[in-house]
PDB file of C-alpha atoms in Angstrom:
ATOM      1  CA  UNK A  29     -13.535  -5.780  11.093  1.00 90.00           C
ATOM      2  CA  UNK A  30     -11.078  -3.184  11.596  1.00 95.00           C
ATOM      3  CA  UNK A  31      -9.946  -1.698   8.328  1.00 97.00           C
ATOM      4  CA  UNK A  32      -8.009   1.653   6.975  1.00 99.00           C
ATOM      5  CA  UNK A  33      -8.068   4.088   3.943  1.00 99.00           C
ATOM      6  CA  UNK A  34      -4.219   5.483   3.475  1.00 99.00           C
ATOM      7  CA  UNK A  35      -4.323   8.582   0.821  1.00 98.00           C
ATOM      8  CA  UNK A  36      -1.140   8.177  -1.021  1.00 97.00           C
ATOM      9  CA  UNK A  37      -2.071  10.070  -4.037  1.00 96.00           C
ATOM     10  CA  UNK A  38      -0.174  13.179  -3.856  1.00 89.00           C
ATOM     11  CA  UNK A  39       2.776  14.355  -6.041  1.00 88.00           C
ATOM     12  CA  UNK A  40       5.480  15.459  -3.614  1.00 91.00           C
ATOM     13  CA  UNK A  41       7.136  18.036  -5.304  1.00 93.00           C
ATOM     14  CA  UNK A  42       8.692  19.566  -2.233  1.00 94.00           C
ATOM     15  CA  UNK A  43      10.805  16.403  -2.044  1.00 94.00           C
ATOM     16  CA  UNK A  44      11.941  16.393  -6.063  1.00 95.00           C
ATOM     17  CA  UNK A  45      14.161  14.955  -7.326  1.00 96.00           C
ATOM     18  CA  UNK A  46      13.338  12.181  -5.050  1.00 92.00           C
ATOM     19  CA  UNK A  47       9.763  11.709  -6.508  1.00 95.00           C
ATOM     20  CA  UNK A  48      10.481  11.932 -10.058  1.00 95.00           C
ATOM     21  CA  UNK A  49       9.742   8.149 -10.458  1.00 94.00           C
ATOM     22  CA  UNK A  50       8.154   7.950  -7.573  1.00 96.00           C
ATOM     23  CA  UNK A  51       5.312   8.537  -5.119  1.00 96.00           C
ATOM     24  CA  UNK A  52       5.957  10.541  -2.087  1.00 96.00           C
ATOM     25  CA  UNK A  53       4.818   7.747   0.462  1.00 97.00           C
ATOM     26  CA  UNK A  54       7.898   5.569  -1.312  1.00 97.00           C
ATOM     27  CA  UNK A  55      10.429   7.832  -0.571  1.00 96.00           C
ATOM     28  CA  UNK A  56      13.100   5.853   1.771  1.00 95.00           C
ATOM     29  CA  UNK A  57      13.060   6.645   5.314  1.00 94.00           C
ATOM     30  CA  UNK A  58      15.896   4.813   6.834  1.00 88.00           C
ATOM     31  CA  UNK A  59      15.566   0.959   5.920  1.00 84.00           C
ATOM     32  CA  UNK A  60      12.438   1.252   4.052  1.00 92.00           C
ATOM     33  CA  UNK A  61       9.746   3.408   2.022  1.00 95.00           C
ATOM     34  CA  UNK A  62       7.766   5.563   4.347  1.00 95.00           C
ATOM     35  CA  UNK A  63       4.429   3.853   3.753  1.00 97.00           C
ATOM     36  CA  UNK A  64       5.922   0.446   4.737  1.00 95.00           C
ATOM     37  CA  UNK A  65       5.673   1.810   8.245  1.00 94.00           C
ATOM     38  CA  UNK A  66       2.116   2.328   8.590  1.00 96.00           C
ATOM     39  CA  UNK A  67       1.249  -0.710   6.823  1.00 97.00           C
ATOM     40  CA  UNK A  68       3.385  -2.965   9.154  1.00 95.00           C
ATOM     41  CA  UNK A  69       1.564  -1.592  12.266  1.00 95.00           C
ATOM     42  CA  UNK A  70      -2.046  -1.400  10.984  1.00 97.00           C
ATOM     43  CA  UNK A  71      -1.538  -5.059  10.331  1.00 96.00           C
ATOM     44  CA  UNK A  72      -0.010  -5.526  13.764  1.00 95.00           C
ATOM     45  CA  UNK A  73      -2.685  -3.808  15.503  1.00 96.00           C
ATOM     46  CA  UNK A  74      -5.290  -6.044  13.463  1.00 96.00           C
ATOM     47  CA  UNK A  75      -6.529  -4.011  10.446  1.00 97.00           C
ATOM     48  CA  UNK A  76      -7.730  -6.931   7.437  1.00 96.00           C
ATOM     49  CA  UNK A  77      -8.317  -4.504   5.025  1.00 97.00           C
ATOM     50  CA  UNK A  78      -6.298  -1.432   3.450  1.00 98.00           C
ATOM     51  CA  UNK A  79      -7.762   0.821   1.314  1.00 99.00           C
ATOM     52  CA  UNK A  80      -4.851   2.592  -0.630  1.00 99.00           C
ATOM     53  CA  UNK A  81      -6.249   5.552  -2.241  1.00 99.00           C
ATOM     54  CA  UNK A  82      -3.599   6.119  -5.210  1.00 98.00           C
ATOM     55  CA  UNK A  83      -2.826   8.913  -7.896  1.00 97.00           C
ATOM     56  CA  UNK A  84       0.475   9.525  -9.065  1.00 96.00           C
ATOM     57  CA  UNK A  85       2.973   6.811  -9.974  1.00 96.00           C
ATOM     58  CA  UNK A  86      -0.090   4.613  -8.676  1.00 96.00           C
ATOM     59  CA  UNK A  87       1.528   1.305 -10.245  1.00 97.00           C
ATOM     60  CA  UNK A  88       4.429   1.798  -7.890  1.00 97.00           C
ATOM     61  CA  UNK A  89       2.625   1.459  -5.093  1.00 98.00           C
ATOM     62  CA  UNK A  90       0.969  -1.455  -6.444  1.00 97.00           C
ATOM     63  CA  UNK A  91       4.109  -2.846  -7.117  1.00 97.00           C
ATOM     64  CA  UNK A  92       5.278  -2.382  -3.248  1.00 97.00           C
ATOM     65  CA  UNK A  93       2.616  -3.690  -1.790  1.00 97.00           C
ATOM     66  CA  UNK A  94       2.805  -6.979  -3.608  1.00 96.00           C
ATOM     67  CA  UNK A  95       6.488  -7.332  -2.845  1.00 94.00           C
ATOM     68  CA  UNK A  96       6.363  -6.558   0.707  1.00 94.00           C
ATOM     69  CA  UNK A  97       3.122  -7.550   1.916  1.00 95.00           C
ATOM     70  CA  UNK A  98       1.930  -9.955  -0.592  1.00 89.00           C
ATOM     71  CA  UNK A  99       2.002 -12.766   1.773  1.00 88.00           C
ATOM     72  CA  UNK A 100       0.277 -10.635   4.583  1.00 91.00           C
ATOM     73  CA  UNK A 101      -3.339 -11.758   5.960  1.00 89.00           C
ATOM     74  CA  UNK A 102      -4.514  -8.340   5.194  1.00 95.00           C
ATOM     75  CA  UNK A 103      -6.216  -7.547   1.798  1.00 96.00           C
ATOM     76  CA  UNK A 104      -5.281  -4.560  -0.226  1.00 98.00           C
ATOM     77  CA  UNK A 105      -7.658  -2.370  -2.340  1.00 98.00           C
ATOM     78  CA  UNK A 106      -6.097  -0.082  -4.554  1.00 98.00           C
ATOM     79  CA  UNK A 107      -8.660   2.733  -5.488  1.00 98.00           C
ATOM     80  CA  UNK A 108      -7.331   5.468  -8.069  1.00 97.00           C
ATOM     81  CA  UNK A 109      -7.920   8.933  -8.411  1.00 96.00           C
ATOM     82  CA  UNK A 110      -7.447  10.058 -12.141  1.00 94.00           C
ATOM     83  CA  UNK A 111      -7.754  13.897 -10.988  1.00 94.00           C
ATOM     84  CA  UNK A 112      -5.037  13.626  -8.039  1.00 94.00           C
ATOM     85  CA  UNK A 113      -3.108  16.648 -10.009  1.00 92.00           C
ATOM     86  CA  UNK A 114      -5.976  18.645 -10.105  1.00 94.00           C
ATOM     87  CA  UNK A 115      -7.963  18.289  -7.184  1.00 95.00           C
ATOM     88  CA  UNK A 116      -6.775  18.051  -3.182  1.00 95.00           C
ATOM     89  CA  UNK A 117      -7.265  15.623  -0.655  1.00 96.00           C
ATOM     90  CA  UNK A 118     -10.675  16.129  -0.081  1.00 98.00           C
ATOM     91  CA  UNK A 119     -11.946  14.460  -3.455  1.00 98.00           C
ATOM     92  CA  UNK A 120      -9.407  11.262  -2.811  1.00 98.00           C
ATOM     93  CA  UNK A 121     -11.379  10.889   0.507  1.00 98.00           C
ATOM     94  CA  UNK A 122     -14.858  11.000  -0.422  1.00 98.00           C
ATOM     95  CA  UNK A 123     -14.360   8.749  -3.718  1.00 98.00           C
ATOM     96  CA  UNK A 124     -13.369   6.143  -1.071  1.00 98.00           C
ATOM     97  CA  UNK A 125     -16.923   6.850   0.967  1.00 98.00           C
ATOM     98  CA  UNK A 126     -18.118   3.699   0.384  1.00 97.00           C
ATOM     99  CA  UNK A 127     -15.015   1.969   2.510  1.00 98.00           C
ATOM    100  CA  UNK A 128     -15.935   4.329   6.130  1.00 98.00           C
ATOM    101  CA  UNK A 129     -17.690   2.692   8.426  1.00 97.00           C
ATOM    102  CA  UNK A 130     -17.897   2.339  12.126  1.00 96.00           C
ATOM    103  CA  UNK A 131     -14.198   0.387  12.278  1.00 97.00           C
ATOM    104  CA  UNK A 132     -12.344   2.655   9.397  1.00 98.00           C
ATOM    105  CA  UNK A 133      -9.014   5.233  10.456  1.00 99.00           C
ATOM    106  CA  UNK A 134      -8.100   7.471   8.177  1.00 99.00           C
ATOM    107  CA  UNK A 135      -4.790   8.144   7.467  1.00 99.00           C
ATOM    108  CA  UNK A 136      -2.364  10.746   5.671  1.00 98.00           C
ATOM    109  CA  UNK A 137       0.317   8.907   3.619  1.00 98.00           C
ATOM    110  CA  UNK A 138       3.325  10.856   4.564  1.00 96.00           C
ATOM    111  CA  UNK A 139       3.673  10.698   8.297  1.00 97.00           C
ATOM    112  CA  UNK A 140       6.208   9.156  10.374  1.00 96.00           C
ATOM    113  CA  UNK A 141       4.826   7.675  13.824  1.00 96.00           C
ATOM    114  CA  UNK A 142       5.916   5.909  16.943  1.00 95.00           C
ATOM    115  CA  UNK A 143       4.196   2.662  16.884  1.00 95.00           C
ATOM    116  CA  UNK A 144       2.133   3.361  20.604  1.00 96.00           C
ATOM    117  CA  UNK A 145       0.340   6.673  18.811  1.00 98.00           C
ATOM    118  CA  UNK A 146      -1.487   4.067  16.508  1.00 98.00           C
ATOM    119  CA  UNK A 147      -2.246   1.765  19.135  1.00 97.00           C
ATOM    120  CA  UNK A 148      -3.557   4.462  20.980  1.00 98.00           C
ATOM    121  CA  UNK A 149      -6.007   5.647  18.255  1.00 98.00           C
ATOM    122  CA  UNK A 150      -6.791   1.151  18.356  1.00 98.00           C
ATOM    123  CA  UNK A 151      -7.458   1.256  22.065  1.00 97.00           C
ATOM    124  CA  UNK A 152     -10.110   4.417  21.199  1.00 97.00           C
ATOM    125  CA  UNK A 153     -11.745   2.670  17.948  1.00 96.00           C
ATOM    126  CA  UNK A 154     -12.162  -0.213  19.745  1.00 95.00           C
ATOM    127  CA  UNK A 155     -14.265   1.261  22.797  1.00 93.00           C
ATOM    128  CA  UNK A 156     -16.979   1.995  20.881  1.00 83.00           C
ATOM    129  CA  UNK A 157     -17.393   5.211  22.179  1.00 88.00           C
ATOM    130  CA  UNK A 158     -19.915   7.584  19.626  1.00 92.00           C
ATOM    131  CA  UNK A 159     -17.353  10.189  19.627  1.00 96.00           C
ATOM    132  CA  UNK A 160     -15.159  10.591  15.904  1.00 98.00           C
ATOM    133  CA  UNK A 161     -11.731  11.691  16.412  1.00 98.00           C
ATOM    134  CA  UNK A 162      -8.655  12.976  15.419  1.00 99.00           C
ATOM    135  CA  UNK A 163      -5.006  12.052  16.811  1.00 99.00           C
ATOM    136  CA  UNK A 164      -3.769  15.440  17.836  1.00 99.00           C
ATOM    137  CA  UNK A 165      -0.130  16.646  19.319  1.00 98.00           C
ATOM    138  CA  UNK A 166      -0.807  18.515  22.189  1.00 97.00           C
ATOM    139  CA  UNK A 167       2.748  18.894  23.706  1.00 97.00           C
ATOM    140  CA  UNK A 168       5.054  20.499  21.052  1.00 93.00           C
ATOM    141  CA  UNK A 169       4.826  24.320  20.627  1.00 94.00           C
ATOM    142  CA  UNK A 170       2.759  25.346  17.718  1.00 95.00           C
ATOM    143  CA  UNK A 171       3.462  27.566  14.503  1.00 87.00           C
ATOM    144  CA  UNK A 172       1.268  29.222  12.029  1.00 86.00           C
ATOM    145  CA  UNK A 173       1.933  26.676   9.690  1.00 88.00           C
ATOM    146  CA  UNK A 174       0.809  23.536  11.325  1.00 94.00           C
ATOM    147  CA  UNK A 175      -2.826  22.296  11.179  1.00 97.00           C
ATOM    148  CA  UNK A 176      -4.883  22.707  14.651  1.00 98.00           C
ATOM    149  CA  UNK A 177      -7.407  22.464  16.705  1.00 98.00           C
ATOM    150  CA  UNK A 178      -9.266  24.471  19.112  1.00 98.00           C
ATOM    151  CA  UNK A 179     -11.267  22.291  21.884  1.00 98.00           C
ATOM    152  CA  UNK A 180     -14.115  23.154  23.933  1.00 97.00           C
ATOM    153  CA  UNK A 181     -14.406  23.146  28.064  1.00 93.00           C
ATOM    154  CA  UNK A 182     -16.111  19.820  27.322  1.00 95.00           C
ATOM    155  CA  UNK A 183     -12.926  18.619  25.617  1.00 96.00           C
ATOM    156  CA  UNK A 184     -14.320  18.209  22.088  1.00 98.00           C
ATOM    157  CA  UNK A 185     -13.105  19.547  18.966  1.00 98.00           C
ATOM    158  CA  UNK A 186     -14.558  22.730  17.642  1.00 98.00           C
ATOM    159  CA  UNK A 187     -12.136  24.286  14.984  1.00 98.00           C
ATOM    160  CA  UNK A 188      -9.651  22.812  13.208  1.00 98.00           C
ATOM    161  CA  UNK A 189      -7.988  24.615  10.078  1.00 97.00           C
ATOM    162  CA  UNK A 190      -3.749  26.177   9.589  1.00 95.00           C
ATOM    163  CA  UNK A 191      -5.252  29.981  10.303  1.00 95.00           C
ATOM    164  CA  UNK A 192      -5.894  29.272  13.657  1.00 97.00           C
ATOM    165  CA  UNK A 193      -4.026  30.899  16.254  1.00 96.00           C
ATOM    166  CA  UNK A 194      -1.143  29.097  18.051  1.00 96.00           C
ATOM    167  CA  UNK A 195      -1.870  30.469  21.560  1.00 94.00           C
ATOM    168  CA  UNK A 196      -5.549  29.422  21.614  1.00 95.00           C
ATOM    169  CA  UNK A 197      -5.160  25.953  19.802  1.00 97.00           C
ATOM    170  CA  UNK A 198      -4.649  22.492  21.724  1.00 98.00           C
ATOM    171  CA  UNK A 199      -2.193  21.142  19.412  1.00 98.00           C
ATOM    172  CA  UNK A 200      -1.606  19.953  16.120  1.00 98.00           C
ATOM    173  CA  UNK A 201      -3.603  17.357  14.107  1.00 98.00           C
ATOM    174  CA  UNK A 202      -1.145  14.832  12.823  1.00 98.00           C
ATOM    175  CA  UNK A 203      -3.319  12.947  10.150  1.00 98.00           C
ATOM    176  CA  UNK A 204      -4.894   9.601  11.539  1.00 99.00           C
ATOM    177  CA  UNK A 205      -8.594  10.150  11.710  1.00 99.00           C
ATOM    178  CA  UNK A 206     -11.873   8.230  12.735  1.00 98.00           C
ATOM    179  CA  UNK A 207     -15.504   9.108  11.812  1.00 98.00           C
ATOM    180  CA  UNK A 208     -18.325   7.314  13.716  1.00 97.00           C
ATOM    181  CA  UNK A 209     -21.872   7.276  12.861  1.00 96.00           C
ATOM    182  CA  UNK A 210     -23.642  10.341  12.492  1.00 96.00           C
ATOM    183  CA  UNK A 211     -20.257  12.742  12.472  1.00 97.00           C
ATOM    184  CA  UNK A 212     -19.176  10.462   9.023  1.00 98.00           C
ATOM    185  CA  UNK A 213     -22.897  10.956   7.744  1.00 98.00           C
ATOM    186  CA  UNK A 214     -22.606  15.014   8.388  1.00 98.00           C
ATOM    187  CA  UNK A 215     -18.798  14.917   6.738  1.00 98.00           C
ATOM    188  CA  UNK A 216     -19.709  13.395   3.681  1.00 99.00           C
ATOM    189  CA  UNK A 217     -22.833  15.354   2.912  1.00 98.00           C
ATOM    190  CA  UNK A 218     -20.810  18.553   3.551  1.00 98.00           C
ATOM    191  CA  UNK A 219     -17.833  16.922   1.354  1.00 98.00           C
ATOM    192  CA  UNK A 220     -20.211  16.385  -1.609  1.00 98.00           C
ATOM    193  CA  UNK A 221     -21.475  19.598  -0.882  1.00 98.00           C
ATOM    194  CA  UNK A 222     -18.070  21.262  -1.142  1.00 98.00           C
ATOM    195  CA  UNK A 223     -17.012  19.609  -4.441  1.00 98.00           C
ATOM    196  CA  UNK A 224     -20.539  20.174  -6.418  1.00 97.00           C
ATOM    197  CA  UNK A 225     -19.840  23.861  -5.235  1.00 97.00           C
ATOM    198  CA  UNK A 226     -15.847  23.401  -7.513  1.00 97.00           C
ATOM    199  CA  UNK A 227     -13.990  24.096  -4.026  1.00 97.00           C
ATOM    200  CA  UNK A 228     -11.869  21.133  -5.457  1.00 96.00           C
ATOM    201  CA  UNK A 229      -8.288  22.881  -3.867  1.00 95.00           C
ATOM    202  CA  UNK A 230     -10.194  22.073  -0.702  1.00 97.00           C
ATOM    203  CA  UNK A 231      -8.020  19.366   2.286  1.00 97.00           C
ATOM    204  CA  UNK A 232     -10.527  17.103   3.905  1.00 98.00           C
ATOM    205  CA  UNK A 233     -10.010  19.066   7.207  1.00 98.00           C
ATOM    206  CA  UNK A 234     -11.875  22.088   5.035  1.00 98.00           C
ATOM    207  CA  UNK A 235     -14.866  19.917   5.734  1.00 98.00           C
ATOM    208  CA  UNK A 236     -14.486  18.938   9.122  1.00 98.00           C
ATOM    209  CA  UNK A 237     -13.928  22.500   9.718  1.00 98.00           C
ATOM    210  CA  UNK A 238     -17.738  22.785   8.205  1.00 98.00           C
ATOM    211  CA  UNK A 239     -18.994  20.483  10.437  1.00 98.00           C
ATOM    212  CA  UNK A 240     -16.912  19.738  13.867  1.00 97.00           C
ATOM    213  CA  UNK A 241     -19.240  21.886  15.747  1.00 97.00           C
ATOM    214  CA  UNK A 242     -22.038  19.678  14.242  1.00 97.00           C
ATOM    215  CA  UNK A 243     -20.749  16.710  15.505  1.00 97.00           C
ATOM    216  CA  UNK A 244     -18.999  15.060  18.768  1.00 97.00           C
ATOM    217  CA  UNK A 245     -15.173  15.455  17.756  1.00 98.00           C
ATOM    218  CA  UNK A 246     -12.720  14.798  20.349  1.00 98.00           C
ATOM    219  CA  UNK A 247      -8.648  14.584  20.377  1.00 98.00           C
ATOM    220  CA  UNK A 248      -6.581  11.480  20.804  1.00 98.00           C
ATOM    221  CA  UNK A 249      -3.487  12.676  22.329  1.00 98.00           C
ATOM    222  CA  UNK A 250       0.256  11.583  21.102  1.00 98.00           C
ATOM    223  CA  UNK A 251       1.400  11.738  24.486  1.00 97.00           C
ATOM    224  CA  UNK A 252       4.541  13.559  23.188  1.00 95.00           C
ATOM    225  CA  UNK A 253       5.296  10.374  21.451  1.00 95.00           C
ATOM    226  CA  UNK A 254       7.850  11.407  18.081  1.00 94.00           C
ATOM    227  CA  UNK A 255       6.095  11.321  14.886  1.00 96.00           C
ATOM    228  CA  UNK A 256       6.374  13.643  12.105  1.00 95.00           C
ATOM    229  CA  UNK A 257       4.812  15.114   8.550  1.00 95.00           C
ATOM    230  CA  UNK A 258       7.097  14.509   6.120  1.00 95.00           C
ATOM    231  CA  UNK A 259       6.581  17.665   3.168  1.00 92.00           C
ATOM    232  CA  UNK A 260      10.363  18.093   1.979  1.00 92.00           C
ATOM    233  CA  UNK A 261      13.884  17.830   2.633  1.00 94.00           C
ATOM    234  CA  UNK A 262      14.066  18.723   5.992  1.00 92.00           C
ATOM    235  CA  UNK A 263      11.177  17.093   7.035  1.00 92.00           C
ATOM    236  CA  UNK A 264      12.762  13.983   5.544  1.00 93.00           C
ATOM    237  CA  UNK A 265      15.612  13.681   7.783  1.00 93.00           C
ATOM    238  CA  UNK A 266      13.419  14.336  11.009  1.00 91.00           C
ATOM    239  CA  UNK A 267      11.634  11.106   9.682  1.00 93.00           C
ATOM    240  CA  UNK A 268      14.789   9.632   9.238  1.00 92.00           C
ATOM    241  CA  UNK A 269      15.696  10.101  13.241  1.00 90.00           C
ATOM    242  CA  UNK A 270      12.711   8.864  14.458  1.00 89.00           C
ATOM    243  CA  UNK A 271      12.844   5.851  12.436  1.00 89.00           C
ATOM    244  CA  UNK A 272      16.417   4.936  14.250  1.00 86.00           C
ATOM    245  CA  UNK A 273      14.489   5.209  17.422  1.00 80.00           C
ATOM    246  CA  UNK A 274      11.678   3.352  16.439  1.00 76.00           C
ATOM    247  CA  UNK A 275      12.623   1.242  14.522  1.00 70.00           C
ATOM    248  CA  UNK A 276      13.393  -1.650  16.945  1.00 64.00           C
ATOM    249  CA  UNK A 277       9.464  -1.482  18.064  1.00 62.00           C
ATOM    250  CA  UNK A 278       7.809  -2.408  14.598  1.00 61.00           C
ATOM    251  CA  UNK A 279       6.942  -6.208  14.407  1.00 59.00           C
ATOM    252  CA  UNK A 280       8.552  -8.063  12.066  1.00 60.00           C
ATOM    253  CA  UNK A 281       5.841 -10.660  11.754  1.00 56.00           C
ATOM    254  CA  UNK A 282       2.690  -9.756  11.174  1.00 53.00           C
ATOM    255  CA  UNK A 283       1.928 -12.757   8.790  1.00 50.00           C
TER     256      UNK A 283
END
């Protein structure tokens, strides 16, 4: 059964005052809250069960869910993190450990996606290859700031981390994720690892950075399909473009 974890527990102060009351994944992009997106199109694509990893203003996002997708043949799982102001992503993935398995995607909270990019990580879950991966935008030109990854000449993925060099790095990792077998086993260890040692300000990608050359990573490629991070104001009205243009492509039935 194909399922998801969405980590929705960050504050969002780069897009204040809009979060005051709210979390950053509910912050209106076009004709609805960002996270609506993803949810529509995991359901389309077949996911039963969301895992919605939550922090701050975590009864909002309770509160959305029922009203837009109460009636929705998925089932929801709201797991909180009490320490979402003090510790980073890392810690609000591996409290939801016990929900990875074989048929799980990870995904960041705050992106904006055409709806083929997700079907495209589908298409690669489902072929049961042994490989994990990570979606990866390997046609726009890179800065310093953006998260990448360095491949191999067999194709897989060997670094990933924001220090890496532009010129030398495949593209940019845009935060839907899958971790098969073994490479989940290695990521977790190193994860636990990481936060007995207090490296609590650590992203989750601090630990596949640990381990990627440990494991068979490879990139899923966005095709140069639109998508975007969404971190503050600017950001925000990129999101806001693409949803005009995709808009029209997410199902409004997924009952």
């Amino acid at each position: 059964m194909k399922n998801a974890v969405i980590l929705c527990a960050g504050l969002g102060k780069r897009l204040l005052p809009l979060t005051e009351d709210k979390p950053k994944c509910l912050v209106e992009v076009g004709a609805a809250p960002m996270l609506y997106y993803s949810i529509k199109e995991l359901i389309a694509n077949g996911f039963k069960q969301i895992v919605l990893v939550t922090g701050y203003k975590k009864e909002r996002i309770q509160s959305f869910i029922f009203n837009y997708f109460g009636q929705s043949s998925a089932t929801f799982t709201f797991l909180p993190n009490p320490e979402y102001d003090t510790k980073n992503n890392l810690y609000s993935v591996y409290i939801a450990k016990e929900f990875f398995d074989d048929e799980t995607l990870l995904l960041n909270s705050d992106i904006l996606y055409d709806p083929e990019i997700l079907k495209r990580a589908v298409v690669q879950l489902e072929a049961g290859h042994d490989d994990s991966f990570l979606v990866v935008d390997d046609v726009k030109p890179l800065a310093q700031e953006e998260m990448k990854v360095i491949t191999n000449g067999n194709g897989k993925i060997v670094d990933i981390g924001k220090w890496l060099e532009p010129s030398k790095s495949l593209g940019e990792y845009i935060g839907i994720m899958h971790l098969r077998g073994e490479g989940r086993d290695k990521f977790f260890v190193e994860s636990s690892k990481m936060l007995s040692n207090g490296e609590t300000d650590k992203y989750y990608e601090d630990a596949l950075h640990r381990v990627c050359r440990q494991i068979s990573l490879v990139p899923v490629s966005t095709k140069g399909m639109h998508w975007t991070e969404v971190d503050d104001h600017k950001d925000l009205q990129k999101a806001k473009d693409i949803a005009l243009k995709i808009i029209k492509e997410i199902p409004e039935d997924v009952s």
